[in-house]
mmCIF file of C-alpha atoms in Angstrom:
data_model
loop_
_atom_site.group_PDB
_atom_site.id
_atom_site.type_symbol
_atom_site.label_atom_id
_atom_site.label_comp_id
_atom_site.label_asym_id
_atom_site.label_seq_id
_atom_site.Cartn_x
_atom_site.Cartn_y
_atom_site.Cartn_z
ATOM 1 C CA MET S 1 -7.101 -86.063 29.606
ATOM 2 C CA ALA S 2 -5.549 -83.092 31.379
ATOM 3 C CA HIS S 3 -6.243 -79.379 31.262
ATOM 4 C CA TYR S 4 -3.559 -76.701 31.663
ATOM 5 C CA ASP S 5 -4.156 -73.085 32.659
ATOM 6 C CA VAL S 6 -1.163 -71.046 31.493
ATOM 7 C CA PHE S 7 -1.188 -67.421 32.638
ATOM 8 C CA ASN S 8 0.993 -64.430 33.398
ATOM 9 C CA GLY S 9 1.658 -63.956 37.106
ATOM 10 C CA ASP S 10 0.668 -60.273 37.157
ATOM 11 C CA ALA S 11 -2.704 -58.751 38.074
ATOM 12 C CA ASP S 12 -4.118 -59.080 34.568
ATOM 13 C CA GLY S 13 -3.147 -62.724 34.205
ATOM 14 C CA ILE S 14 -4.280 -63.642 37.711
ATOM 15 C CA ALA S 15 -7.600 -61.776 37.526
ATOM 16 C CA SER S 16 -8.210 -63.296 34.085
ATOM 17 C CA ILE S 17 -7.817 -66.897 35.186
ATOM 18 C CA VAL S 18 -9.753 -66.271 38.415
ATOM 19 C CA GLN S 19 -12.789 -64.871 36.613
ATOM 20 C CA LEU S 20 -12.667 -67.657 34.033
ATOM 21 C CA ARG S 21 -12.447 -70.459 36.604
ATOM 22 C CA LEU S 22 -15.096 -68.950 38.862
ATOM 23 C CA ALA S 23 -17.451 -68.930 35.876
ATOM 24 C CA ARG S 24 -16.279 -72.281 34.479
ATOM 25 C CA PRO S 25 -14.682 -74.427 37.194
ATOM 26 C CA ILE S 26 -12.315 -77.153 36.028
ATOM 27 C CA ASP S 27 -9.469 -79.123 37.600
ATOM 28 C CA SER S 28 -6.325 -77.848 35.941
ATOM 29 C CA VAL S 29 -2.553 -77.751 36.114
ATOM 30 C CA LEU S 30 -1.502 -74.148 36.811
ATOM 31 C CA VAL S 31 1.507 -72.909 34.828
ATOM 32 C CA THR S 32 2.696 -69.399 35.649
ATOM 33 C CA GLY S 33 5.697 -67.315 36.677
ATOM 34 C CA SER S 34 6.871 -63.787 37.295
ATOM 35 C CA LYS S 35 5.607 -60.807 35.301
ATOM 36 C CA ARG S 36 8.480 -60.998 32.806
ATOM 37 C CA ASP S 37 8.344 -64.800 32.490
ATOM 38 C CA ILE S 38 6.207 -64.987 29.354
ATOM 39 C CA ARG S 39 7.447 -68.056 27.432
ATOM 40 C CA LEU S 40 5.307 -70.256 29.621
ATOM 41 C CA LEU S 41 4.029 -72.620 26.919
ATOM 42 C CA ASP S 42 7.552 -74.048 26.706
ATOM 43 C CA ARG S 43 6.820 -75.732 30.052
ATOM 44 C CA VAL S 44 3.729 -77.601 28.855
ATOM 45 C CA GLU S 45 4.104 -81.158 27.515
ATOM 46 C CA PRO S 46 0.511 -82.174 26.728
ATOM 47 C CA GLN S 47 -0.769 -85.496 25.504
ATOM 48 C CA PRO S 48 -3.103 -85.834 22.479
ATOM 49 C CA GLY S 49 -6.576 -84.677 23.489
ATOM 50 C CA ASP S 50 -5.383 -82.449 26.340
ATOM 51 C CA THR S 51 -6.698 -78.885 26.483
ATOM 52 C CA ILE S 52 -4.871 -75.658 27.306
ATOM 53 C CA THR S 53 -6.100 -72.169 28.195
ATOM 54 C CA VAL S 54 -3.506 -69.418 27.757
ATOM 55 C CA LEU S 55 -3.978 -65.948 29.218
ATOM 56 C CA ASP S 56 -1.964 -62.740 29.062
ATOM 57 C CA ILE S 57 1.308 -63.944 27.526
ATOM 58 C CA ALA S 58 2.305 -62.652 24.103
ATOM 59 C CA LEU S 59 1.395 -65.105 21.366
ATOM 60 C CA ASP S 60 4.306 -63.971 19.204
ATOM 61 C CA ALA S 61 6.777 -64.976 21.931
ATOM 62 C CA ASN S 62 5.053 -68.372 22.342
ATOM 63 C CA ARG S 63 4.407 -69.173 18.685
ATOM 64 C CA ALA S 64 6.853 -72.079 18.368
ATOM 65 C CA ALA S 65 5.523 -73.724 21.531
ATOM 66 C CA LEU S 66 1.932 -73.116 20.407
ATOM 67 C CA GLU S 67 2.591 -74.825 17.092
ATOM 68 C CA ARG S 68 4.260 -77.709 18.926
ATOM 69 C CA VAL S 69 1.391 -78.400 21.337
ATOM 70 C CA VAL S 70 -1.347 -78.254 18.695
ATOM 71 C CA ALA S 71 0.709 -80.434 16.338
ATOM 72 C CA GLY S 72 0.814 -82.967 19.170
ATOM 73 C CA GLY S 73 -2.979 -83.066 19.391
ATOM 74 C CA ALA S 74 -3.766 -80.523 22.112
ATOM 75 C CA ARG S 75 -6.510 -77.904 21.739
ATOM 76 C CA VAL S 76 -5.786 -74.351 22.838
ATOM 77 C CA GLU S 77 -7.911 -71.340 23.756
ATOM 78 C CA TYR S 78 -5.842 -68.151 23.822
ATOM 79 C CA PHE S 79 -6.725 -64.789 25.441
ATOM 80 C CA ASP S 80 -4.255 -61.944 25.065
ATOM 81 C CA HIS S 81 -3.817 -58.234 24.338
ATOM 82 C CA HIS S 82 -0.108 -58.124 23.456
ATOM 83 C CA TYR S 83 1.493 -58.133 20.013
ATOM 84 C CA ALA S 84 0.476 -61.423 18.363
ATOM 85 C CA GLY S 85 2.570 -61.451 15.204
ATOM 86 C CA ALA S 86 1.513 -63.092 11.970
ATOM 87 C CA LEU S 87 -1.949 -64.545 11.475
ATOM 88 C CA PRO S 88 -3.731 -66.902 10.798
ATOM 89 C CA LEU S 89 -3.047 -69.260 13.677
ATOM 90 C CA PRO S 90 -2.656 -73.038 13.401
ATOM 91 C CA PRO S 91 -5.783 -75.234 13.396
ATOM 92 C CA GLY S 92 -6.750 -76.231 16.916
ATOM 93 C CA VAL S 93 -6.396 -72.715 18.356
ATOM 94 C CA VAL S 94 -9.377 -70.567 19.372
ATOM 95 C CA ALA S 95 -8.053 -67.045 19.857
ATOM 96 C CA HIS S 96 -9.437 -63.968 21.602
ATOM 97 C CA LEU S 97 -6.878 -61.306 20.681
ATOM 98 C CA ASP S 98 -7.059 -57.518 20.814
ATOM 99 C CA PRO S 99 -3.895 -55.362 20.995
ATOM 100 C CA ALA S 100 -5.758 -52.028 21.310
ATOM 101 C CA PRO S 101 -4.093 -49.700 23.862
ATOM 102 C CA GLY S 102 -7.188 -49.503 26.090
ATOM 103 C CA VAL S 103 -7.693 -53.263 26.428
ATOM 104 C CA CYS S 104 -6.282 -55.864 28.810
ATOM 105 C CA THR S 105 -6.677 -59.630 28.873
ATOM 106 C CA GLY S 106 -9.132 -59.480 31.765
ATOM 107 C CA MET S 107 -11.418 -57.372 29.596
ATOM 108 C CA LEU S 108 -11.249 -59.986 26.819
ATOM 109 C CA VAL S 109 -12.277 -62.682 29.293
ATOM 110 C CA ASP S 110 -15.046 -60.394 30.540
ATOM 111 C CA ARG S 111 -16.359 -60.066 26.974
ATOM 112 C CA HIS S 112 -16.188 -63.830 26.528
ATOM 113 C CA LEU S 113 -18.115 -64.448 29.767
ATOM 114 C CA GLY S 114 -20.675 -61.721 29.143
ATOM 115 C CA GLY S 115 -19.681 -59.914 32.345
ATOM 116 C CA ARG S 116 -20.409 -62.860 34.686
ATOM 117 C CA GLN S 117 -17.359 -62.074 36.854
ATOM 118 C CA ARG S 118 -17.058 -58.395 35.966
ATOM 119 C CA ILE S 119 -15.550 -57.329 39.289
ATOM 120 C CA TRP S 120 -12.392 -59.312 38.504
ATOM 121 C CA ALA S 121 -12.110 -57.578 35.119
ATOM 122 C CA VAL S 122 -12.077 -54.299 37.060
ATOM 123 C CA VAL S 123 -9.127 -55.608 39.105
ATOM 124 C CA ALA S 124 -7.358 -56.662 35.898
ATOM 125 C CA ALA S 125 -7.812 -53.243 34.292
ATOM 126 C CA PHE S 126 -6.557 -51.429 37.372
ATOM 127 C CA GLY S 127 -3.570 -53.780 37.525
ATOM 128 C CA ASP S 128 -2.668 -52.873 33.935
ATOM 129 C CA ASN S 129 -3.075 -49.146 34.718
ATOM 130 C CA LEU S 130 -6.172 -48.850 32.508
ATOM 131 C CA VAL S 131 -7.838 -46.605 35.048
ATOM 132 C CA ASP S 132 -10.497 -45.156 32.747
ATOM 133 C CA ALA S 133 -11.411 -48.619 31.462
ATOM 134 C CA ALA S 134 -11.649 -49.935 35.025
ATOM 135 C CA HIS S 135 -14.069 -47.158 35.994
ATOM 136 C CA GLY S 136 -16.160 -47.895 32.906
ATOM 137 C CA LEU S 137 -16.324 -51.592 33.728
ATOM 138 C CA ALA S 138 -17.296 -50.830 37.311
ATOM 139 C CA ALA S 139 -20.080 -48.374 36.420
ATOM 140 C CA PRO S 140 -22.880 -51.012 36.231
ATOM 141 C CA LEU S 141 -21.754 -52.766 39.420
ATOM 142 C CA THR S 142 -23.279 -52.062 42.826
ATOM 143 C CA LEU S 143 -20.221 -51.140 44.863
ATOM 144 C CA GLY S 144 -20.207 -49.669 48.333
ATOM 145 C CA PRO S 145 -18.204 -46.644 49.489
ATOM 146 C CA GLY S 146 -14.475 -47.169 49.087
ATOM 147 C CA ALA S 147 -14.882 -50.380 47.076
ATOM 148 C CA LEU S 148 -13.497 -48.981 43.838
ATOM 149 C CA ASP S 149 -10.399 -47.676 45.621
ATOM 150 C CA ALA S 150 -9.959 -51.089 47.242
ATOM 151 C CA LEU S 151 -10.130 -52.819 43.844
ATOM 152 C CA HIS S 152 -7.581 -50.336 42.480
ATOM 153 C CA THR S 153 -5.191 -51.051 45.322
ATOM 154 C CA LEU S 154 -5.697 -54.797 44.902
ATOM 155 C CA GLY S 155 -4.801 -54.521 41.212
ATOM 156 C CA ASP S 156 -1.610 -52.686 42.158
ATOM 157 C CA CYS S 157 -0.815 -55.280 44.819
ATOM 158 C CA LEU S 158 -1.228 -58.233 42.456
ATOM 159 C CA THR S 159 1.018 -56.605 39.859
ATOM 160 C CA PHE S 160 3.585 -55.590 42.475
ATOM 161 C CA ASN S 161 3.732 -59.078 43.968
ATOM 162 C CA THR S 162 5.318 -60.798 40.962
ATOM 163 C CA TYR S 163 6.882 -58.000 38.941
ATOM 164 C CA ALA S 164 10.386 -59.116 39.938
ATOM 165 C CA ASP S 165 12.488 -61.293 37.629
ATOM 166 C CA ASP S 166 12.643 -64.161 40.112
ATOM 167 C CA LEU S 167 9.775 -65.659 42.094
ATOM 168 C CA ASP S 168 12.083 -65.722 45.109
ATOM 169 C CA ASP S 169 11.513 -61.937 45.256
ATOM 170 C CA ALA S 170 7.711 -62.342 45.243
ATOM 171 C CA ILE S 171 5.691 -62.031 48.436
ATOM 172 C CA VAL S 172 3.395 -64.916 47.365
ATOM 173 C CA ARG S 173 3.794 -67.304 44.443
ATOM 174 C CA PRO S 174 1.175 -66.467 41.787
ATOM 175 C CA ASP S 175 -0.176 -70.030 41.539
ATOM 176 C CA ASP S 176 -0.722 -70.079 45.310
ATOM 177 C CA LEU S 177 -2.330 -66.646 45.098
ATOM 178 C CA VAL S 178 -4.789 -67.853 42.446
ATOM 179 C CA ARG S 179 -5.895 -70.737 44.669
ATOM 180 C CA ILE S 180 -6.441 -68.323 47.570
ATOM 181 C CA LEU S 181 -8.437 -65.895 45.416
ATOM 182 C CA LEU S 182 -10.616 -68.689 44.029
ATOM 183 C CA ARG S 183 -11.489 -69.719 47.580
ATOM 184 C CA HIS S 184 -12.529 -66.151 48.428
ATOM 185 C CA ALA S 185 -14.371 -65.672 45.081
ATOM 186 C CA ASP S 186 -15.030 -62.001 45.915
ATOM 187 C CA PRO S 187 -11.968 -59.715 45.666
ATOM 188 C CA LEU S 188 -13.370 -57.381 48.310
ATOM 189 C CA ARG S 189 -13.658 -60.303 50.740
ATOM 190 C CA PHE S 190 -9.999 -61.138 50.110
ATOM 191 C CA VAL S 191 -9.017 -57.513 50.771
ATOM 192 C CA ALA S 192 -11.072 -57.290 53.953
ATOM 193 C CA THR S 193 -10.284 -60.630 55.572
ATOM 194 C CA ASP S 194 -7.120 -62.330 54.314
ATOM 195 C CA PRO S 195 -3.819 -61.540 56.101
ATOM 196 C CA MET S 196 -2.011 -62.364 52.849
ATOM 197 C CA TYR S 197 -3.438 -59.205 51.305
ATOM 198 C CA ALA S 198 -2.230 -57.103 54.217
ATOM 199 C CA GLN S 199 1.257 -58.603 53.855
ATOM 200 C CA ILE S 200 1.450 -57.755 50.146
ATOM 201 C CA ASP S 201 0.017 -54.271 50.624
ATOM 202 C CA GLU S 202 2.419 -53.454 53.451
ATOM 203 C CA ALA S 203 5.388 -54.461 51.285
ATOM 204 C CA ARG S 204 4.001 -52.467 48.359
ATOM 205 C CA ARG S 205 3.654 -49.296 50.416
ATOM 206 C CA ARG S 206 7.139 -49.688 51.874
ATOM 207 C CA ASP S 207 8.760 -50.269 48.479
ATOM 208 C CA LEU S 208 6.851 -47.402 46.852
ATOM 209 C CA ALA S 209 8.073 -45.014 49.528
ATOM 210 C CA LEU S 210 11.652 -45.963 48.672
ATOM 211 C CA ALA S 211 11.034 -45.493 44.936
ATOM 212 C CA ARG S 212 9.386 -42.111 45.437
ATOM 213 C CA ALA S 213 12.532 -40.897 47.172
ATOM 214 C CA THR S 214 14.566 -41.581 43.998
ATOM 215 C CA PRO S 215 14.811 -38.579 41.633
ATOM 216 C CA PRO S 216 14.920 -39.037 37.832
ATOM 217 C CA ALA S 217 18.384 -39.947 36.568
ATOM 218 C CA HIS S 218 17.672 -38.427 33.144
ATOM 219 C CA THR S 219 15.256 -35.602 32.382
ATOM 220 C CA LEU S 220 14.434 -35.439 28.660
ATOM 221 C CA PRO S 221 12.115 -32.945 26.928
ATOM 222 C CA GLY S 222 9.370 -35.549 26.555
ATOM 223 C CA ALA S 223 10.375 -38.268 29.020
ATOM 224 C CA ARG S 224 11.800 -39.108 32.432
ATOM 225 C CA VAL S 225 14.157 -42.000 33.208
ATOM 226 C CA TYR S 226 14.446 -43.434 36.728
ATOM 227 C CA VAL S 227 17.371 -45.718 37.569
ATOM 228 C CA LEU S 228 16.659 -47.619 40.780
ATOM 229 C CA PRO S 229 19.345 -49.324 42.894
ATOM 230 C CA ASP S 230 20.114 -53.033 42.706
ATOM 231 C CA ALA S 231 17.810 -54.615 45.318
ATOM 232 C CA PRO S 232 14.837 -57.019 45.428
ATOM 233 C CA TRP S 233 12.440 -54.172 46.317
ATOM 234 C CA THR S 234 13.260 -52.255 43.126
ATOM 235 C CA ARG S 235 12.474 -55.258 40.940
ATOM 236 C CA ARG S 236 9.094 -55.680 42.649
ATOM 237 C CA VAL S 237 8.092 -52.029 42.590
ATOM 238 C CA ARG S 238 9.242 -50.931 39.115
ATOM 239 C CA GLY S 239 5.925 -51.688 37.405
ATOM 240 C CA ILE S 240 3.568 -49.896 39.769
ATOM 241 C CA PHE S 241 6.096 -47.084 40.246
ATOM 242 C CA GLY S 242 6.184 -46.675 36.460
ATOM 243 C CA ASN S 243 2.398 -46.508 36.451
ATOM 244 C CA GLU S 244 2.395 -43.948 39.261
ATOM 245 C CA VAL S 245 4.805 -41.515 37.617
ATOM 246 C CA ALA S 246 3.042 -41.973 34.261
ATOM 247 C CA ASN S 247 -0.316 -41.123 35.843
ATOM 248 C CA ALA S 248 1.150 -38.099 37.614
ATOM 249 C CA ASN S 249 2.624 -36.726 34.360
ATOM 250 C CA PRO S 250 0.296 -37.884 31.549
ATOM 251 C CA GLY S 251 2.050 -35.839 28.860
ATOM 252 C CA LEU S 252 5.424 -37.521 29.391
ATOM 253 C CA ALA S 253 6.869 -40.950 28.639
ATOM 254 C CA HIS S 254 8.685 -42.764 31.439
ATOM 255 C CA ALA S 255 11.258 -45.515 31.839
ATOM 256 C CA VAL S 256 12.175 -47.284 35.065
ATOM 257 C CA VAL S 257 15.507 -49.133 35.016
ATOM 258 C CA THR S 258 16.510 -51.874 37.460
ATOM 259 C CA THR S 259 19.427 -54.301 37.711
ATOM 260 C CA GLY S 260 18.821 -58.043 37.556
ATOM 261 C CA ARG S 261 20.579 -60.749 39.543
ATOM 262 C CA ASP S 262 22.832 -61.437 36.541
ATOM 263 C CA GLY S 263 23.927 -57.800 36.246
ATOM 264 C CA THR S 264 21.877 -57.005 33.155
ATOM 265 C CA LEU S 265 19.208 -54.302 33.155
ATOM 266 C CA SER S 266 15.426 -54.427 32.907
ATOM 267 C CA VAL S 267 13.618 -51.408 31.529
ATOM 268 C CA SER S 268 9.895 -50.758 32.073
ATOM 269 C CA VAL S 269 8.601 -48.219 29.536
ATOM 270 C CA ARG S 270 5.350 -46.257 29.794
ATOM 271 C CA ALA S 271 4.094 -44.211 26.850
ATOM 272 C CA PRO S 272 2.428 -40.893 27.746
ATOM 273 C CA ARG S 273 -1.079 -41.508 29.020
ATOM 274 C CA ALA S 274 -2.189 -38.621 26.794
ATOM 275 C CA ARG S 275 -0.967 -40.619 23.769
ATOM 276 C CA PRO S 276 -0.517 -44.255 24.828
ATOM 277 C CA THR S 277 1.357 -45.579 21.794
ATOM 278 C CA GLY S 278 4.878 -46.519 20.788
ATOM 279 C CA ALA S 279 6.190 -48.372 23.857
ATOM 280 C CA HIS S 280 6.065 -51.785 22.200
ATOM 281 C CA ALA S 281 7.907 -50.650 19.050
ATOM 282 C CA LEU S 282 10.628 -48.982 21.097
ATOM 283 C CA CYS S 283 11.224 -52.067 23.231
ATOM 284 C CA ARG S 284 11.166 -54.465 20.267
ATOM 285 C CA ASP S 285 14.261 -52.718 18.920
ATOM 286 C CA PHE S 286 16.085 -54.047 21.994
ATOM 287 C CA ALA S 287 14.597 -57.582 21.964
ATOM 288 C CA GLY S 288 11.798 -56.538 24.317
ATOM 289 C CA GLY S 289 8.067 -56.252 23.826
ATOM 290 C CA GLY S 290 4.709 -55.648 25.412
ATOM 291 C CA ARG S 291 1.898 -53.405 24.243
ATOM 292 C CA GLU S 292 1.454 -49.930 22.846
ATOM 293 C CA ALA S 293 0.980 -48.179 26.184
ATOM 294 C CA ALA S 294 3.439 -50.177 28.304
ATOM 295 C CA ALA S 295 6.297 -52.467 27.399
ATOM 296 C CA GLY S 296 9.623 -53.678 28.690
ATOM 297 C CA ILE S 297 13.138 -54.855 27.907
ATOM 298 C CA ASP S 298 14.717 -57.784 29.734
ATOM 299 C CA ARG S 299 18.412 -58.542 30.175
ATOM 300 C CA LEU S 300 19.680 -55.388 28.524
ATOM 301 C CA PRO S 301 23.483 -55.064 28.667
ATOM 302 C CA ALA S 302 24.315 -51.983 30.730
ATOM 303 C CA ALA S 303 26.342 -50.567 27.847
ATOM 304 C CA GLU S 304 23.145 -50.348 25.756
ATOM 305 C CA LEU S 305 21.224 -48.142 28.186
ATOM 306 C CA PRO S 306 22.352 -44.895 26.481
ATOM 307 C CA ALA S 307 20.921 -46.230 23.206
ATOM 308 C CA VAL S 308 17.584 -46.938 24.904
ATOM 309 C CA ILE S 309 17.520 -43.426 26.363
ATOM 310 C CA ALA S 310 18.300 -41.967 22.932
ATOM 311 C CA SER S 311 15.453 -44.003 21.411
ATOM 312 C CA LEU S 312 13.116 -42.764 24.139
ATOM 313 C CA ALA S 313 14.100 -39.183 23.313
ATOM 314 C CA ARG S 314 13.416 -39.742 19.610
ATOM 315 C CA ALA S 315 10.101 -41.493 20.167
ATOM 316 C CA TYR S 316 8.832 -38.850 22.585
ATOM 317 C CA PRO S 317 10.594 -35.575 21.678
ATOM 318 C CA ALA S 318 8.208 -33.276 23.523
ATOM 319 C CA PRO S 319 5.365 -33.410 26.053
ATOM 320 C CA VAL S 320 2.003 -34.557 24.686
ATOM 321 C CA SER S 321 -0.838 -32.176 25.327
#
C-alpha cells in the first residue's frame, strides 16, 4: 500500500506537511505545485487500501477528485482552512476544517499534534500573513533574540518561492524544499546554515524592491490596486507584496494584478486587516476563491479587470477604522 502527501506549495502547505512528517514520519509520494495549483487530487491515482493526507488545498475545488479516490477504496485525512463547500463529506474522509479568518492549515495541524512541532506552525502563520496568530503561537516557545523575525522572513520566503503560476518561475521546487526542510528539522537551522535559504531570500528582497517602486494603478476610497508588469518576478512577489501593502495600510483592501504566460490576469486580493472578511466572496464571483482575508482570481480575461475593480470598490467603499 502507498501513502500520498498532497499539499499546497506555499508556506502554509509546506510548513504543514513538514510538521506532520517530523511528528509522524512515513514514506510517501509528494504531490504539490505552485501556490495557485490547487486541484492537486486530480493527480492521484490510488489503489484500494492506499492512504492520502491532503493539506491546504480547498476541499470545494477538489470535491470530485476526493469522491473518486474514496470510492476507489482510499482513505483520506484532510486539513484545510479554505472554503469547503457542502457537508457532510463522503465516508472514508477524516476532516480537520476551519475557515475562520484567523486560522491557517498549519495551525490546524498544530492542534492535531498538540503543539509537538509548534515552531513550524509559527512559520505557517507568518507565511499566510497571520502575524498576530504567529506571535501567539510563538509565545510559549523559548526563542532567542531575532528568532521570531527569522521565522517571519522564512514564512515570507516560502510563500514567495512558489507564488508564481509556473514552477519554472520558482527558485526551488516545493517538493525538493520539503525534503530539505525535513533534513534540517529546525527552521532556524535551515535559515542559519543552508545556502538555499540565502538564494531564496536574496531573490525575494530583489523582487520586493522592484514591486515597491510601482505606484498604485487605481486609488479607490477603500482600496488600492497595483498592476505589476509582465515578468517572472512579479508573479513570484505578488503574494508577499500584497501582504506588505495590506499590513502597511490595515484599513484598506488591496489587489495586486499580474499577467500570466497565456496573457490572462491573476489578481491577489487582501481584505483590510482591520476587517479581514469578504475577499473570498469577491473572488468567487470571477471563478476564483480562497479565504475571507485573502483570496485570488486566476486566468481573468483582461477585459474583465474593470469589473473586478468595481466589485472591489463596492465591497470596500471606505477605509475601515
